Short mmCIF file of N, CA and C in Angstrom, two decimals:
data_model
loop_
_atom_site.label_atom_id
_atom_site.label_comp_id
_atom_site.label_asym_id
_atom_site.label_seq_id
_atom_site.Cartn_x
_atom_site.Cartn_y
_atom_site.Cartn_z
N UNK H 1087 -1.89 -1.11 3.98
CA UNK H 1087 -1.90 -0.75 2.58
C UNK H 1087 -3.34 -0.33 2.21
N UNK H 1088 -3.67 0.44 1.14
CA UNK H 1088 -5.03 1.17 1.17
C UNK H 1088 -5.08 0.24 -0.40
N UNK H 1089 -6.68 0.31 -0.24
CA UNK H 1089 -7.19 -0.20 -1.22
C UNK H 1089 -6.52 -0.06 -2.81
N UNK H 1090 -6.17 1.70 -2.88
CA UNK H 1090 -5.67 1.50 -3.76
C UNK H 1090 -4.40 1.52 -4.81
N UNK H 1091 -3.27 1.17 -3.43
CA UNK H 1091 -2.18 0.61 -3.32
C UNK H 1091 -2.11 -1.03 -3.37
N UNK H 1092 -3.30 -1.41 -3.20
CA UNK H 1092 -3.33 -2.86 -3.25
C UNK H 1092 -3.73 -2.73 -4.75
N UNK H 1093 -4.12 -2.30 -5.89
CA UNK H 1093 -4.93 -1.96 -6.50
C UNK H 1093 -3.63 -2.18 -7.55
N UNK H 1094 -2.78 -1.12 -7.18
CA UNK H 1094 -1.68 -0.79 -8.17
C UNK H 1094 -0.73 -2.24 -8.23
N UNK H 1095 -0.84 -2.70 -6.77
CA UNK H 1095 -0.01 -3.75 -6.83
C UNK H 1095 -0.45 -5.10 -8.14
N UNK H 1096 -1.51 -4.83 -7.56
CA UNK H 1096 -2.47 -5.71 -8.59
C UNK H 1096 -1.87 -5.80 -9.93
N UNK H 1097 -2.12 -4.43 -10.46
CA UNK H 1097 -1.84 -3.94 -11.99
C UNK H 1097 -0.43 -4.81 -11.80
N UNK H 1098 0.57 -4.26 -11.50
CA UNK H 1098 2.32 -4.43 -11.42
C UNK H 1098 2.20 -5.95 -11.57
N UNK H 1099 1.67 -6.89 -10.74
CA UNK H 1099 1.68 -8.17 -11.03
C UNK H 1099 0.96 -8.71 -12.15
N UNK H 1100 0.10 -7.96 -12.78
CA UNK H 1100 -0.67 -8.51 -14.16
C UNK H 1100 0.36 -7.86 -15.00
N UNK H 1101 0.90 -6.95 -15.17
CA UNK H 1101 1.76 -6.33 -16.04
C UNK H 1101 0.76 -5.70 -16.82
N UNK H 1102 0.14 -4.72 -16.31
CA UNK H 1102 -0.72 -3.52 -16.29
C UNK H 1102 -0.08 -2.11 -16.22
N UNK H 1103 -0.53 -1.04 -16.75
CA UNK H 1103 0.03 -0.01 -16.57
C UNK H 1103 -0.63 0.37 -14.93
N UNK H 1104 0.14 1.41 -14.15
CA UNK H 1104 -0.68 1.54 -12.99
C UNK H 1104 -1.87 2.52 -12.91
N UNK H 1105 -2.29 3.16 -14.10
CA UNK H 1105 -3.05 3.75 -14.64
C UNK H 1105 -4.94 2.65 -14.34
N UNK H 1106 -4.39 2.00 -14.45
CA UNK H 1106 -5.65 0.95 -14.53
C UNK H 1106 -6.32 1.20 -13.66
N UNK H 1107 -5.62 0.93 -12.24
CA UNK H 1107 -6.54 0.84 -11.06
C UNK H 1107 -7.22 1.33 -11.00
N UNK H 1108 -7.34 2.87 -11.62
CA UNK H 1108 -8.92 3.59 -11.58
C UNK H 1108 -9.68 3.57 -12.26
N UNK H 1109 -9.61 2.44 -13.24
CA UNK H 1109 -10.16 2.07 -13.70
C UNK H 1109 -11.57 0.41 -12.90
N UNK H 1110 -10.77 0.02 -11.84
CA UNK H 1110 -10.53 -1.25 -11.10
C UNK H 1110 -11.63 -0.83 -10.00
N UNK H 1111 -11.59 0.42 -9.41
CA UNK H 1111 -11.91 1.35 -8.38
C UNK H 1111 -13.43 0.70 -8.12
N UNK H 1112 -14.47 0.52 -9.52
CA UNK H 1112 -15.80 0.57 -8.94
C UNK H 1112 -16.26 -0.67 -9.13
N UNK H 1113 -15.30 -1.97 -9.45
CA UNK H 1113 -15.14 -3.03 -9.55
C UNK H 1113 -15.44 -3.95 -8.14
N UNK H 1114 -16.70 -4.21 -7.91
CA UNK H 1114 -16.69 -4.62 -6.62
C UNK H 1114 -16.15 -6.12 -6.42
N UNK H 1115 -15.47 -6.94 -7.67
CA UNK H 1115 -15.06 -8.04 -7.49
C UNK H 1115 -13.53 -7.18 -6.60
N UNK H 1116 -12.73 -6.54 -6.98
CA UNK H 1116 -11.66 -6.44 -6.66
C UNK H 1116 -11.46 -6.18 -5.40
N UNK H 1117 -12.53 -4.96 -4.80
CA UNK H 1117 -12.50 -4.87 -3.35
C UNK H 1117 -12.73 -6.03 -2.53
N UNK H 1118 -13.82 -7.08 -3.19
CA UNK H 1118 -13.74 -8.16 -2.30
C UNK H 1118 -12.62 -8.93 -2.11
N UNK H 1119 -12.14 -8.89 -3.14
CA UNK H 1119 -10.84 -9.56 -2.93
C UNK H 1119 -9.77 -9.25 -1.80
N UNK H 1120 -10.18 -7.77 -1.80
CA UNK H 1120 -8.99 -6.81 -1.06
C UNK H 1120 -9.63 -7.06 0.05
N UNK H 1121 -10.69 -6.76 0.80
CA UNK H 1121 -11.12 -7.11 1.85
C UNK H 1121 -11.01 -8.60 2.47
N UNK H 1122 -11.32 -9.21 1.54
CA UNK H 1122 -10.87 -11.04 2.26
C UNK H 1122 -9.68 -11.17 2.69
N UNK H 1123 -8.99 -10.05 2.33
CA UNK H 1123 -7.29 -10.07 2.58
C UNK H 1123 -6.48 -10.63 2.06
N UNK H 1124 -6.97 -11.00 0.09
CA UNK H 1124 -5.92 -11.37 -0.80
C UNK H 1124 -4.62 -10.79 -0.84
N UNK H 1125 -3.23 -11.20 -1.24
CA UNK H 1125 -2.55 -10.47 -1.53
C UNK H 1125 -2.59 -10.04 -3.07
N UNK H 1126 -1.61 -8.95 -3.58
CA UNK H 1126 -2.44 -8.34 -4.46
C UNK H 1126 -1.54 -9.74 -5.88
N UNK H 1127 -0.53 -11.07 -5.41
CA UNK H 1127 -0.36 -12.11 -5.88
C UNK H 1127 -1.50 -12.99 -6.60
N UNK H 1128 -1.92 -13.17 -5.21
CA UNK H 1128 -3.18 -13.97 -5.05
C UNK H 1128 -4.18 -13.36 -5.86
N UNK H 1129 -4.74 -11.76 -6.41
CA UNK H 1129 -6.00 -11.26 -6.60
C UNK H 1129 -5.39 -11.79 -8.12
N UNK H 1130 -4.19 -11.10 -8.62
CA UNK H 1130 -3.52 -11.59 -9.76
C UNK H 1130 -4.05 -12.63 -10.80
N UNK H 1131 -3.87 -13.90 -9.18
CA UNK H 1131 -3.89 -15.31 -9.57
C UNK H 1131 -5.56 -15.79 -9.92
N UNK H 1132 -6.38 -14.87 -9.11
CA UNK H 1132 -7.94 -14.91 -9.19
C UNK H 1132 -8.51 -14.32 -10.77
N UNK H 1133 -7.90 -13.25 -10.92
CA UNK H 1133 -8.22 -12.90 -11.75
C UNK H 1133 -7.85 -13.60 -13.34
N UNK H 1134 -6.74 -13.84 -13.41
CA UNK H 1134 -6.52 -14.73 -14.27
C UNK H 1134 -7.17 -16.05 -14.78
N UNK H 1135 -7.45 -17.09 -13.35
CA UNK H 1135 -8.33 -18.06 -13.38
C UNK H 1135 -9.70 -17.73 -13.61
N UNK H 1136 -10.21 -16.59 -13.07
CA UNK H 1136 -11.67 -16.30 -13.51
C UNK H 1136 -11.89 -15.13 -14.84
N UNK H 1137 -11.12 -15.13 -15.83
CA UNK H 1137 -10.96 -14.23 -17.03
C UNK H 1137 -11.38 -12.77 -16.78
N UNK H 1138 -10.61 -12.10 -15.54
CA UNK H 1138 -10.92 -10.50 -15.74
C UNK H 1138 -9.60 -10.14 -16.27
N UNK H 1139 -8.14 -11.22 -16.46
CA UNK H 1139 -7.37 -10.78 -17.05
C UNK H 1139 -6.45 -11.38 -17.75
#
């Protein structure tokens, strides 16, 4: 899955438009996420607990 297919997934599980992700793109919290090999559940679940959403 490419970064920013993980990206969109992201959005879909926050209940985001999928428009966002390029928004998400220069967000270097998110790539780390994607690189540690979150699923895009898990980045969801990160993000929520740490208020990016």
């Amino acid at each position: 899955m490419t970064f920013f297919e993980w990206l969109a997934q992201v959005c879909a599980e926050l209940g985001w438009h999928v428009m966002r992700a390029h928004d998400m793109l220069d967000d270097v919290r998110w790539s780390d996420m994607y690189e540690r090999g979150l699923t895009p559940a898990q980045a969801a679940e990160h993000a929520r607990r740490d208020g990016l959403a």
